[in-house]
PDB file of C-alpha atoms in Angstrom:
ATOM      1  CA  MET W 721      46.032  30.779 -45.130  1.00  0.00           C
ATOM      2  CA  SER W 722      44.655  33.668 -45.383  1.00  0.00           C
ATOM      3  CA  ILE W 723      45.883  36.228 -48.328  1.00  0.00           C
ATOM      4  CA  GLU W 724      44.065  39.704 -48.444  1.00  0.00           C
ATOM      5  CA  PRO W 725      42.824  41.717 -50.834  1.00  0.00           C
ATOM      6  CA  LYS W 726      41.904  38.685 -53.012  1.00  0.00           C
ATOM      7  CA  ASN W 727      43.336  37.588 -56.288  1.00  0.00           C
ATOM      8  CA  GLY W 728      42.491  39.891 -58.903  1.00  0.00           C
ATOM      9  CA  ALA W 729      41.771  42.873 -56.760  1.00  0.00           C
ATOM     10  CA  VAL W 730      41.920  46.562 -57.880  1.00  0.00           C
ATOM     11  CA  ASP W 731      41.712  49.994 -56.271  1.00  0.00           C
ATOM     12  CA  VAL W 732      43.319  48.439 -53.442  1.00  0.00           C
ATOM     13  CA  ALA W 733      44.899  50.411 -50.534  1.00  0.00           C
ATOM     14  CA  PRO W 734      48.684  50.584 -50.181  1.00  0.00           C
ATOM     15  CA  GLY W 735      48.377  49.217 -46.706  1.00  0.00           C
ATOM     16  CA  ALA W 736      45.818  46.368 -47.210  1.00  0.00           C
ATOM     17  CA  LEU W 737      47.999  43.639 -48.090  1.00  0.00           C
ATOM     18  CA  LYS W 738      47.552  41.264 -45.102  1.00  0.00           C
ATOM     19  CA  ILE W 739      48.800  37.664 -45.254  1.00  0.00           C
ATOM     20  CA  GLY W 740      48.052  35.060 -42.188  1.00  0.00           C
ATOM     21  CA  ALA W 741      48.128  31.505 -41.210  1.00  0.00           C
ATOM     22  CA  THR W 742      45.215  30.928 -38.737  1.00  0.00           C
ATOM     23  CA  GLY W 743      46.220  27.240 -38.102  1.00  0.00           C
ATOM     24  CA  GLY W 744      49.055  26.569 -39.558  1.00  0.00           C
ATOM     25  CA  LYS W 745      52.745  28.848 -39.181  1.00  0.00           C
ATOM     26  CA  LEU W 746      53.981  30.754 -41.849  1.00  0.00           C
ATOM     27  CA  THR W 747      57.252  29.347 -43.078  1.00  0.00           C
ATOM     28  CA  THR W 748      57.623  31.584 -46.427  1.00  0.00           C
ATOM     29  CA  VAL W 749      56.245  34.715 -47.698  1.00  0.00           C
ATOM     30  CA  LYS W 750      57.291  36.542 -51.137  1.00  0.00           C
ATOM     31  CA  VAL W 751      55.312  39.639 -52.633  1.00  0.00           C
ATOM     32  CA  SER W 752      56.654  41.057 -55.709  1.00  0.00           C
ATOM     33  CA  ASP W 753      56.021  42.934 -58.313  1.00  0.00           C
ATOM     34  CA  LYS W 754      56.030  42.666 -62.212  1.00  0.00           C
ATOM     35  CA  SER W 755      59.818  42.984 -62.323  1.00  0.00           C
ATOM     36  CA  GLY W 756      60.404  40.583 -60.209  1.00  0.00           C
ATOM     37  CA  LYS W 757      61.781  42.715 -57.287  1.00  0.00           C
ATOM     38  CA  GLU W 758      60.657  41.425 -53.777  1.00  0.00           C
ATOM     39  CA  VAL W 759      58.828  43.523 -51.480  1.00  0.00           C
ATOM     40  CA  PRO W 760      60.849  43.251 -47.836  1.00  0.00           C
ATOM     41  CA  GLY W 761      58.532  42.002 -44.791  1.00  0.00           C
ATOM     42  CA  THR W 762      58.587  40.263 -41.504  1.00  0.00           C
ATOM     43  CA  ILE W 763      57.349  36.868 -40.433  1.00  0.00           C
ATOM     44  CA  ALA W 764      55.877  37.099 -36.659  1.00  0.00           C
ATOM     45  CA  ALA W 765      57.574  35.280 -34.249  1.00  0.00           C
ATOM     46  CA  ASP W 766      54.355  33.264 -33.793  1.00  0.00           C
ATOM     47  CA  GLY W 767      54.280  32.448 -37.489  1.00  0.00           C
ATOM     48  CA  SER W 768      50.793  33.633 -37.201  1.00  0.00           C
ATOM     49  CA  SER W 769      50.974  36.882 -40.032  1.00  0.00           C
ATOM     50  CA  TRP W 770      53.871  38.757 -42.405  1.00  0.00           C
ATOM     51  CA  THR W 771      53.682  42.330 -42.423  1.00  0.00           C
ATOM     52  CA  PRO W 772      55.193  44.562 -45.276  1.00  0.00           C
ATOM     53  CA  SER W 773      57.997  46.795 -44.358  1.00  0.00           C
ATOM     54  CA  ALA W 774      56.103  49.576 -46.032  1.00  0.00           C
ATOM     55  CA  GLY W 775      53.217  50.093 -47.846  1.00  0.00           C
ATOM     56  CA  LEU W 776      53.308  49.281 -51.652  1.00  0.00           C
ATOM     57  CA  ALA W 777      53.388  51.178 -54.561  1.00  0.00           C
ATOM     58  CA  VAL W 778      50.482  52.239 -56.251  1.00  0.00           C
ATOM     59  CA  GLY W 779      49.505  51.616 -59.528  1.00  0.00           C
ATOM     60  CA  THR W 780      51.298  48.068 -59.576  1.00  0.00           C
ATOM     61  CA  ALA W 781      50.259  44.666 -59.589  1.00  0.00           C
ATOM     62  CA  TYR W 782      51.777  42.427 -56.871  1.00  0.00           C
ATOM     63  CA  GLN W 783      52.267  38.473 -56.816  1.00  0.00           C
ATOM     64  CA  VAL W 784      51.872  36.732 -53.234  1.00  0.00           C
ATOM     65  CA  SER W 785      53.578  33.426 -52.843  1.00  0.00           C
ATOM     66  CA  ALA W 786      53.262  32.059 -48.980  1.00  0.00           C
ATOM     67  CA  MET W 787      53.425  28.760 -47.571  1.00  0.00           C
ATOM     68  CA  ALA W 788      52.114  27.538 -44.316  1.00  0.00           C
ATOM     69  CA  ALA W 789      53.732  24.273 -41.945  1.00  0.00           C
ATOM     70  CA  ASP W 790      51.240  21.961 -40.957  1.00  0.00           C
ATOM     71  CA  GLY W 791      51.786  19.103 -38.170  1.00  0.00           C
ATOM     72  CA  VAL W 792      52.850  15.532 -38.755  1.00  0.00           C
ATOM     73  CA  GLY W 793      49.451  14.559 -38.809  1.00  0.00           C
ATOM     74  CA  MET W 794      48.054  16.045 -41.385  1.00  0.00           C
ATOM     75  CA  ILE W 795      45.916  14.227 -43.900  1.00  0.00           C
ATOM     76  CA  VAL W 796      44.599  15.973 -47.362  1.00  0.00           C
ATOM     77  CA  SER W 797      41.133  15.441 -47.558  1.00  0.00           C
ATOM     78  CA  VAL W 798      39.746  16.204 -50.981  1.00  0.00           C
ATOM     79  CA  GLU W 799      36.015  16.855 -51.216  1.00  0.00           C
ATOM     80  CA  PHE W 800      33.848  17.053 -54.391  1.00  0.00           C
ATOM     81  CA  SER W 801      30.259  18.538 -54.655  1.00  0.00           C
ATOM     82  CA  LYS W 802      28.928  15.871 -56.904  1.00  0.00           C
ATOM     83  CA  ASP W 803      29.373  12.102 -56.689  1.00  0.00           C
ATOM     84  CA  VAL W 804      32.280  11.086 -58.071  1.00  0.00           C
ATOM     85  CA  ALA W 805      31.759   8.364 -61.271  1.00  0.00           C
ATOM     86  CA  ASN W 806      35.275   7.487 -62.331  1.00  0.00           C
ATOM     87  CA  LYS W 807      37.230   7.148 -58.744  1.00  0.00           C
ATOM     88  CA  ASP W 808      40.315   5.444 -60.429  1.00  0.00           C
ATOM     89  CA  ALA W 809      40.927   8.286 -62.930  1.00  0.00           C
ATOM     90  CA  VAL W 810      40.317  11.083 -60.252  1.00  0.00           C
ATOM     91  CA  ALA W 811      42.838   8.980 -57.675  1.00  0.00           C
ATOM     92  CA  LYS W 812      45.438   9.076 -60.759  1.00  0.00           C
ATOM     93  CA  GLY W 813      44.899  12.348 -61.487  1.00  0.00           C
ATOM     94  CA  ILE W 814      46.150  13.091 -57.725  1.00  0.00           C
ATOM     95  CA  THR W 815      49.886  12.891 -57.011  1.00  0.00           C
ATOM     96  CA  PHE W 816      52.441  14.073 -54.673  1.00  0.00           C
ATOM     97  CA  GLU W 817      55.598  15.228 -54.640  1.00  0.00           C
ATOM     98  CA  THR W 818      57.766  14.809 -51.442  1.00  0.00           C
ATOM     99  CA  ASP W 819      61.203  15.855 -51.189  1.00  0.00           C
ATOM    100  CA  ASN W 820      62.002  12.882 -48.969  1.00  0.00           C
ATOM    101  CA  GLY W 821      60.817  10.045 -51.408  1.00  0.00           C
ATOM    102  CA  THR W 822      57.418  10.029 -48.453  1.00  0.00           C
ATOM    103  CA  ALA W 823      55.315   7.676 -50.621  1.00  0.00           C
ATOM    104  CA  VAL W 824      51.478   8.686 -50.419  1.00  0.00           C
ATOM    105  CA  LYS W 825      48.165   6.585 -50.773  1.00  0.00           C
ATOM    106  CA  GLY W 826      44.530   7.748 -51.055  1.00  0.00           C
ATOM    107  CA  HIS W 827      41.628   6.054 -49.549  1.00  0.00           C
ATOM    108  CA  TRP W 828      37.911   6.770 -50.854  1.00  0.00           C
ATOM    109  CA  PHE W 829      35.062   7.014 -47.809  1.00  0.00           C
ATOM    110  CA  ASP W 830      32.411   7.406 -49.799  1.00  0.00           C
ATOM    111  CA  ASP W 831      31.691   9.001 -53.570  1.00  0.00           C
ATOM    112  CA  ARG W 832      32.458  12.323 -52.452  1.00  0.00           C
ATOM    113  CA  ARG W 833      35.823  12.127 -50.347  1.00  0.00           C
ATOM    114  CA  LEU W 834      39.072  11.433 -51.173  1.00  0.00           C
ATOM    115  CA  ASP W 835      41.910  11.568 -48.248  1.00  0.00           C
ATOM    116  CA  PHE W 836      45.697  11.046 -48.450  1.00  0.00           C
ATOM    117  CA  ARG W 837      48.302  10.013 -46.069  1.00  0.00           C
ATOM    118  CA  PRO W 838      51.945   8.337 -45.822  1.00  0.00           C
ATOM    119  CA  GLU W 839      51.660   4.802 -44.022  1.00  0.00           C
ATOM    120  CA  GLU W 840      53.429   6.811 -40.789  1.00  0.00           C
ATOM    121  CA  TYR W 841      52.875  10.086 -39.596  1.00  0.00           C
ATOM    122  CA  TRP W 842      55.153  12.926 -41.701  1.00  0.00           C
ATOM    123  CA  LYS W 843      58.851  13.408 -40.918  1.00  0.00           C
ATOM    124  CA  PRO W 844      59.065  17.441 -39.908  1.00  0.00           C
ATOM    125  CA  GLY W 845      60.646  19.581 -42.411  1.00  0.00           C
ATOM    126  CA  THR W 846      59.140  17.237 -45.119  1.00  0.00           C
ATOM    127  CA  LYS W 847      58.267  19.659 -48.349  1.00  0.00           C
ATOM    128  CA  VAL W 848      55.287  18.347 -50.192  1.00  0.00           C
ATOM    129  CA  THR W 849      53.312  19.685 -53.560  1.00  0.00           C
ATOM    130  CA  VAL W 850      50.170  18.102 -54.200  1.00  0.00           C
ATOM    131  CA  GLN W 851      49.823  17.883 -57.559  1.00  0.00           C
ATOM    132  CA  TYR W 852      46.331  17.913 -59.646  1.00  0.00           C
ATOM    133  CA  ARG W 853      45.941  16.847 -63.002  1.00  0.00           C
ATOM    134  CA  LEU W 854      42.110  16.971 -63.391  1.00  0.00           C
ATOM    135  CA  LYS W 855      41.390  19.230 -66.382  1.00  0.00           C
ATOM    136  CA  SER W 856      40.840  16.092 -68.336  1.00  0.00           C
ATOM    137  CA  VAL W 857      39.413  13.755 -66.140  1.00  0.00           C
ATOM    138  CA  GLU W 858      35.222  13.570 -66.202  1.00  0.00           C
ATOM    139  CA  ILE W 859      34.843  13.741 -62.291  1.00  0.00           C
ATOM    140  CA  ALA W 860      31.267  13.367 -62.891  1.00  0.00           C
ATOM    141  CA  PRO W 861      28.965  13.700 -65.982  1.00  0.00           C
ATOM    142  CA  GLY W 862      29.983  16.467 -67.821  1.00  0.00           C
ATOM    143  CA  VAL W 863      32.042  17.928 -65.371  1.00  0.00           C
ATOM    144  CA  TYR W 864      35.986  18.303 -65.028  1.00  0.00           C
ATOM    145  CA  GLY W 865      38.441  19.303 -62.636  1.00  0.00           C
ATOM    146  CA  THR W 866      41.475  21.740 -62.732  1.00  0.00           C
ATOM    147  CA  ASP W 867      45.380  21.450 -63.183  1.00  0.00           C
ATOM    148  CA  ARG W 868      47.357  23.059 -60.406  1.00  0.00           C
ATOM    149  CA  ASP W 869      50.197  22.462 -57.773  1.00  0.00           C
ATOM    150  CA  GLU W 870      49.341  22.882 -54.372  1.00  0.00           C
ATOM    151  CA  PRO W 871      52.802  22.905 -51.649  1.00  0.00           C
ATOM    152  CA  PHE W 872      52.681  22.881 -47.820  1.00  0.00           C
ATOM    153  CA  THR W 873      55.513  21.724 -45.538  1.00  0.00           C
ATOM    154  CA  ILE W 874      55.867  19.888 -42.531  1.00  0.00           C
ATOM    155  CA  GLY W 875      56.604  21.500 -39.268  1.00  0.00           C
ATOM    156  CA  ARG W 876      57.807  20.196 -35.912  1.00  0.00           C
ATOM    157  CA  SER W 877      56.285  17.005 -33.979  1.00  0.00           C
ATOM    158  CA  LYS W 878      53.941  16.874 -32.026  1.00  0.00           C
ATOM    159  CA  VAL W 879      51.816  13.955 -30.830  1.00  0.00           C
ATOM    160  CA  SER W 880      49.665  14.281 -27.579  1.00  0.00           C
ATOM    161  CA  THR W 881      48.224  10.887 -26.053  1.00  0.00           C
ATOM    162  CA  VAL W 882      45.473  11.271 -23.410  1.00  0.00           C
ATOM    163  CA  ASP W 883      44.877   8.516 -20.910  1.00  0.00           C
ATOM    164  CA  ALA W 884      41.419   9.040 -20.257  1.00  0.00           C
ATOM    165  CA  ALA W 885      41.488   6.716 -17.251  1.00  0.00           C
ATOM    166  CA  ALA W 886      44.361   8.684 -15.602  1.00  0.00           C
ATOM    167  CA  HIS W 887      43.225  12.017 -16.562  1.00  0.00           C
ATOM    168  CA  ARG W 888      46.789  12.955 -18.067  1.00  0.00           C
ATOM    169  CA  MET W 889      48.103  13.678 -21.381  1.00  0.00           C
ATOM    170  CA  THR W 890      51.643  13.534 -22.227  1.00  0.00           C
ATOM    171  CA  VAL W 891      52.726  15.786 -24.942  1.00  0.00           C
ATOM    172  CA  ALA W 892      55.645  14.481 -26.650  1.00  0.00           C
ATOM    173  CA  GLU W 893      57.644  16.805 -28.646  1.00  0.00           C
ATOM    174  CA  ASN W 894      60.553  17.254 -30.661  1.00  0.00           C
ATOM    175  CA  GLY W 895      62.076  14.340 -28.526  1.00  0.00           C
ATOM    176  CA  ALA W 896      61.018  15.881 -25.103  1.00  0.00           C
ATOM    177  CA  SER W 897      57.812  15.188 -23.126  1.00  0.00           C
ATOM    178  CA  SER W 898      55.728  16.549 -20.588  1.00  0.00           C
ATOM    179  CA  ASP W 899      52.386  15.604 -18.630  1.00  0.00           C
ATOM    180  CA  ILE W 900      49.489  17.772 -18.373  1.00  0.00           C
ATOM    181  CA  ASP W 901      46.358  17.222 -16.002  1.00  0.00           C
ATOM    182  CA  ILE W 902      43.153  17.198 -18.151  1.00  0.00           C
ATOM    183  CA  THR W 903      39.674  16.033 -17.725  1.00  0.00           C
ATOM    184  CA  SER W 904      37.924  14.092 -20.616  1.00  0.00           C
ATOM    185  CA  GLY W 905      34.444  12.393 -21.328  1.00  0.00           C
ATOM    186  CA  SER W 906      32.552  11.007 -17.954  1.00  0.00           C
ATOM    187  CA  ASP W 907      30.766   7.984 -18.395  1.00  0.00           C
ATOM    188  CA  GLU W 908      27.502   9.300 -20.086  1.00  0.00           C
ATOM    189  CA  HIS W 909      29.362  11.254 -22.316  1.00  0.00           C
ATOM    190  CA  PRO W 910      32.919   9.483 -23.049  1.00  0.00           C
ATOM    191  CA  THR W 911      35.584  10.941 -25.056  1.00  0.00           C
ATOM    192  CA  TRP W 912      36.294   8.919 -28.214  1.00  0.00           C
ATOM    193  CA  ASN W 913      39.087   6.320 -27.805  1.00  0.00           C
ATOM    194  CA  GLY W 914      41.338   6.646 -31.223  1.00  0.00           C
ATOM    195  CA  THR W 915      43.837   9.165 -33.457  1.00  0.00           C
ATOM    196  CA  MET W 916      42.717  12.228 -34.235  1.00  0.00           C
ATOM    197  CA  VAL W 917      44.459  15.214 -35.561  1.00  0.00           C
ATOM    198  CA  VAL W 918      43.634  18.868 -35.226  1.00  0.00           C
ATOM    199  CA  MET W 919      41.836  20.036 -38.067  1.00  0.00           C
ATOM    200  CA  SER W 920      40.678  23.583 -36.943  1.00  0.00           C
ATOM    201  CA  LYS W 921      42.022  26.248 -34.087  1.00  0.00           C
ATOM    202  CA  GLU W 922      38.896  28.042 -33.588  1.00  0.00           C
ATOM    203  CA  GLY W 923      39.676  30.225 -30.915  1.00  0.00           C
ATOM    204  CA  THR W 924      36.427  31.291 -28.420  1.00  0.00           C
ATOM    205  CA  VAL W 925      33.655  28.560 -29.432  1.00  0.00           C
ATOM    206  CA  ARG W 926      30.237  28.871 -28.367  1.00  0.00           C
ATOM    207  CA  MET W 927      29.167  25.725 -26.591  1.00  0.00           C
ATOM    208  CA  GLN W 928      25.370  24.814 -26.034  1.00  0.00           C
ATOM    209  CA  SER W 929      24.040  21.215 -24.177  1.00  0.00           C
ATOM    210  CA  SER W 930      20.951  21.773 -26.518  1.00  0.00           C
ATOM    211  CA  THR W 931      23.244  20.278 -29.239  1.00  0.00           C
ATOM    212  CA  LEU W 932      24.193  17.700 -27.973  1.00  0.00           C
ATOM    213  CA  PRO W 933      22.230  14.448 -28.200  1.00  0.00           C
ATOM    214  CA  GLY W 934      21.237  12.362 -24.886  1.00  0.00           C
ATOM    215  CA  MET W 935      22.511  15.245 -23.098  1.00  0.00           C
ATOM    216  CA  THR W 936      22.347  14.599 -19.284  1.00  0.00           C
ATOM    217  CA  GLY W 937      23.375  17.050 -16.647  1.00  0.00           C
ATOM    218  CA  SER W 938      23.212  20.630 -15.850  1.00  0.00           C
ATOM    219  CA  PRO W 939      22.553  22.577 -19.313  1.00  0.00           C
ATOM    220  CA  TYR W 940      25.398  24.611 -20.357  1.00  0.00           C
ATOM    221  CA  ASP W 941      25.516  27.520 -22.761  1.00  0.00           C
ATOM    222  CA  LEU W 942      29.529  28.611 -22.217  1.00  0.00           C
ATOM    223  CA  GLN W 943      32.025  30.516 -24.939  1.00  0.00           C
ATOM    224  CA  VAL W 944      34.661  27.997 -24.316  1.00  0.00           C
ATOM    225  CA  PRO W 945      38.136  29.812 -24.931  1.00  0.00           C
ATOM    226  CA  HIS W 946      41.539  27.979 -27.193  1.00  0.00           C
ATOM    227  CA  SER W 947      39.056  25.400 -28.837  1.00  0.00           C
ATOM    228  CA  MET W 948      40.577  23.013 -31.458  1.00  0.00           C
ATOM    229  CA  ARG W 949      38.230  21.062 -33.446  1.00  0.00           C
ATOM    230  CA  LEU W 950      39.939  17.166 -33.352  1.00  0.00           C
ATOM    231  CA  THR W 951      35.983  15.873 -35.258  1.00  0.00           C
ATOM    232  CA  THR W 952      33.752  17.348 -37.365  1.00  0.00           C
ATOM    233  CA  THR W 953      30.711  16.162 -34.844  1.00  0.00           C
ATOM    234  CA  GLY W 954      31.933  18.290 -32.233  1.00  0.00           C
ATOM    235  CA  THR W 955      35.106  16.614 -30.276  1.00  0.00           C
ATOM    236  CA  TYR W 956      37.327  19.551 -29.033  1.00  0.00           C
ATOM    237  CA  VAL W 957      40.422  20.127 -27.029  1.00  0.00           C
ATOM    238  CA  HIS W 958      39.751  23.224 -25.314  1.00  0.00           C
ATOM    239  CA  GLY W 959      40.218  25.273 -22.383  1.00  0.00           C
ATOM    240  CA  ASN W 960      38.240  24.982 -19.294  1.00  0.00           C
ATOM    241  CA  TYR W 961      37.465  27.265 -16.644  1.00  0.00           C
ATOM    242  CA  TRP W 962      34.738  25.807 -14.651  1.00  0.00           C
ATOM    243  CA  SER W 963      35.412  22.785 -13.682  1.00  0.00           C
ATOM    244  CA  GLY W 964      37.610  23.426 -10.464  1.00  0.00           C
ATOM    245  CA  GLY W 965      39.264  20.603  -9.184  1.00  0.00           C
ATOM    246  CA  ALA W 966      38.777  17.813 -12.365  1.00  0.00           C
ATOM    247  CA  PHE W 967      42.091  18.100 -13.865  1.00  0.00           C
ATOM    248  CA  GLY W 968      44.368  15.048 -13.397  1.00  0.00           C
ATOM    249  CA  GLU W 969      41.345  13.564 -10.865  1.00  0.00           C
ATOM    250  CA  ASP W 970      37.661  12.920 -12.595  1.00  0.00           C
ATOM    251  CA  ASN W 971      36.082  13.331 -16.168  1.00  0.00           C
ATOM    252  CA  VAL W 972      33.758  15.660 -16.083  1.00  0.00           C
ATOM    253  CA  SER W 973      33.470  16.997 -19.670  1.00  0.00           C
ATOM    254  CA  HIS W 974      30.726  16.115 -22.491  1.00  0.00           C
ATOM    255  CA  GLY W 975      33.185  14.154 -24.894  1.00  0.00           C
ATOM    256  CA  CYS W 976      35.971  16.754 -25.112  1.00  0.00           C
ATOM    257  CA  VAL W 977      39.527  16.668 -23.653  1.00  0.00           C
ATOM    258  CA  GLY W 978      39.463  20.233 -21.029  1.00  0.00           C
ATOM    259  CA  LEU W 979      42.773  21.642 -20.065  1.00  0.00           C
ATOM    260  CA  ARG W 980      42.921  24.022 -17.406  1.00  0.00           C
ATOM    261  CA  ASP W 981      42.214  27.891 -18.784  1.00  0.00           C
ATOM    262  CA  VAL W 982      40.473  31.270 -16.818  1.00  0.00           C
ATOM    263  CA  LYS W 983      37.658  33.082 -18.844  1.00  0.00           C
ATOM    264  CA  GLY W 984      38.056  34.566 -21.896  1.00  0.00           C
ATOM    265  CA  GLY W 985      41.378  32.494 -22.266  1.00  0.00           C
ATOM    266  CA  GLY W 986      44.691  33.268 -20.742  1.00  0.00           C
ATOM    267  CA  ASP W 987      48.026  33.177 -22.877  1.00  0.00           C
ATOM    268  CA  SER W 988      49.791  32.074 -19.799  1.00  0.00           C
ATOM    269  CA  THR W 989      47.448  29.141 -18.787  1.00  0.00           C
ATOM    270  CA  THR W 990      48.224  25.616 -19.582  1.00  0.00           C
ATOM    271  CA  MET W 991      45.740  25.437 -22.488  1.00  0.00           C
ATOM    272  CA  GLY W 992      47.121  29.146 -23.688  1.00  0.00           C
ATOM    273  CA  LYS W 993      50.453  27.776 -24.300  1.00  0.00           C
ATOM    274  CA  PHE W 994      49.083  24.763 -25.472  1.00  0.00           C
ATOM    275  CA  TYR W 995      47.161  26.308 -28.174  1.00  0.00           C
ATOM    276  CA  ALA W 996      50.069  28.989 -29.139  1.00  0.00           C
ATOM    277  CA  ASP W 997      52.309  25.834 -29.662  1.00  0.00           C
ATOM    278  CA  SER W 998      49.936  23.897 -31.805  1.00  0.00           C
ATOM    279  CA  LEU W 999      49.089  23.561 -35.403  1.00  0.00           C
ATOM    280  CA  VAL W1000      46.659  22.266 -37.664  1.00  0.00           C
ATOM    281  CA  GLY W1001      47.788  18.613 -38.588  1.00  0.00           C
ATOM    282  CA  ASP W1002      48.955  17.970 -34.759  1.00  0.00           C
ATOM    283  CA  VAL W1003      48.060  14.209 -33.552  1.00  0.00           C
ATOM    284  CA  VAL W1004      45.669  13.359 -30.690  1.00  0.00           C
ATOM    285  CA  ILE W1005      45.123  10.107 -28.963  1.00  0.00           C
ATOM    286  CA  VAL W1006      43.107   9.093 -26.733  1.00  0.00           C
ATOM    287  CA  LYS W1007      43.122   6.044 -25.328  1.00  0.00           C
ATOM    288  CA  ASN W1008      41.270   4.222 -21.806  1.00  0.00           C
ATOM    289  CA  SER W1009      38.425   6.028 -22.525  1.00  0.00           C
ATOM    290  CA  VAL W1010      34.764   4.273 -21.217  1.00  0.00           C
ATOM    291  CA  LYS W1011      33.544   4.123 -24.957  1.00  0.00           C
ATOM    292  CA  LYS W1012      34.723   0.872 -26.504  1.00  0.00           C
ATOM    293  CA  GLU W1013      34.286   1.614 -29.827  1.00  0.00           C
ATOM    294  CA  THR W1014      37.344   3.861 -31.841  1.00  0.00           C
ATOM    295  CA  LEU W1015      35.354   6.932 -33.487  1.00  0.00           C
ATOM    296  CA  ASP W1016      34.749   6.734 -37.495  1.00  0.00           C
ATOM    297  CA  PRO W1017      37.804   7.194 -39.481  1.00  0.00           C
ATOM    298  CA  ALA W1018      35.744   9.414 -41.720  1.00  0.00           C
ATOM    299  CA  ASN W1019      35.095  11.660 -38.568  1.00  0.00           C
ATOM    300  CA  GLY W1020      37.635  14.616 -38.896  1.00  0.00           C
ATOM    301  CA  LEU W1021      40.753  13.659 -40.368  1.00  0.00           C
ATOM    302  CA  SER W1022      41.260  10.367 -38.340  1.00  0.00           C
ATOM    303  CA  GLY W1023      42.282   8.225 -41.266  1.00  0.00           C
ATOM    304  CA  TRP W1024      45.217   7.272 -38.834  1.00  0.00           C
ATOM    305  CA  ASN W1025      42.899   4.376 -37.215  1.00  0.00           C
ATOM    306  CA  VAL W1026      42.646   2.652 -40.610  1.00  0.00           C
ATOM    307  CA  PRO W1027      45.639  -0.048 -41.019  1.00  0.00           C
ATOM    308  CA  TRP W1028      47.578   0.997 -43.940  1.00  0.00           C
ATOM    309  CA  SER W1029      46.976  -2.615 -45.488  1.00  0.00           C
ATOM    310  CA  LYS W1030      43.158  -1.579 -46.019  1.00  0.00           C
ATOM    311  CA  TRP W1031      44.285   2.381 -46.743  1.00  0.00           C
TER     312      TRP W1031
END
């Protein structure tokens, strides 16, 4: 979620306020002046932005409160800039309040990363508040945290299951399902098996073969439309306009999951529609890839691959 101008900004033009959600979808936006009077405005139909009905008043301070929805697979990942010396105290200092009693637990991946999730995927509509109470906790020698609350809401359920052997993806959303022809990783560059989560919606991304270790086949340098990141190491589900008749027939990618698209990305293409309907936190499961191992649970928001008993 982005709010411009930044907190504390002064000498701001009346029409400068911009509120947007680049991954999730805005659910509530409240802008008010010092007296509590709210500014009328509208959330866009796709939930990507909020626009005031008129310019704001000059010489006035405003407070913005906005909330966005994440998908049912959302994992809260807390990363520290220094090794955490007192892990127990830090874990106890971060708690979750949910409106339906969903229990949330943390899991340390290393000395600087603590991820949180429930046992099963979140229930759609769950309202969550992360409560950080670290002001009095010595995280590292001489380093203390802060106290703050961070609310978010879980959106609708969307779980997409890629069957790499069948070159198909089944999309289950709100009780309905549909099948999409895809192409995934080739035998030389197979897609990871396992459960992944959409980390970010990045639009058009430049992808180059020179960045891929052990690259085989023809080199490439492409502007790839409708790219959604699934792992830190660069697994995406994205638009593909160069693979011809591979969709539903063959796996020819270098590890990503490709859906039919056009150069530059089209809103009405298979991937264009899938991208527009996706949220950060949506689940993508890959099975039957020739890659035998399951991806590292620390690679992206992939903690769903850790059994609850070990979480």
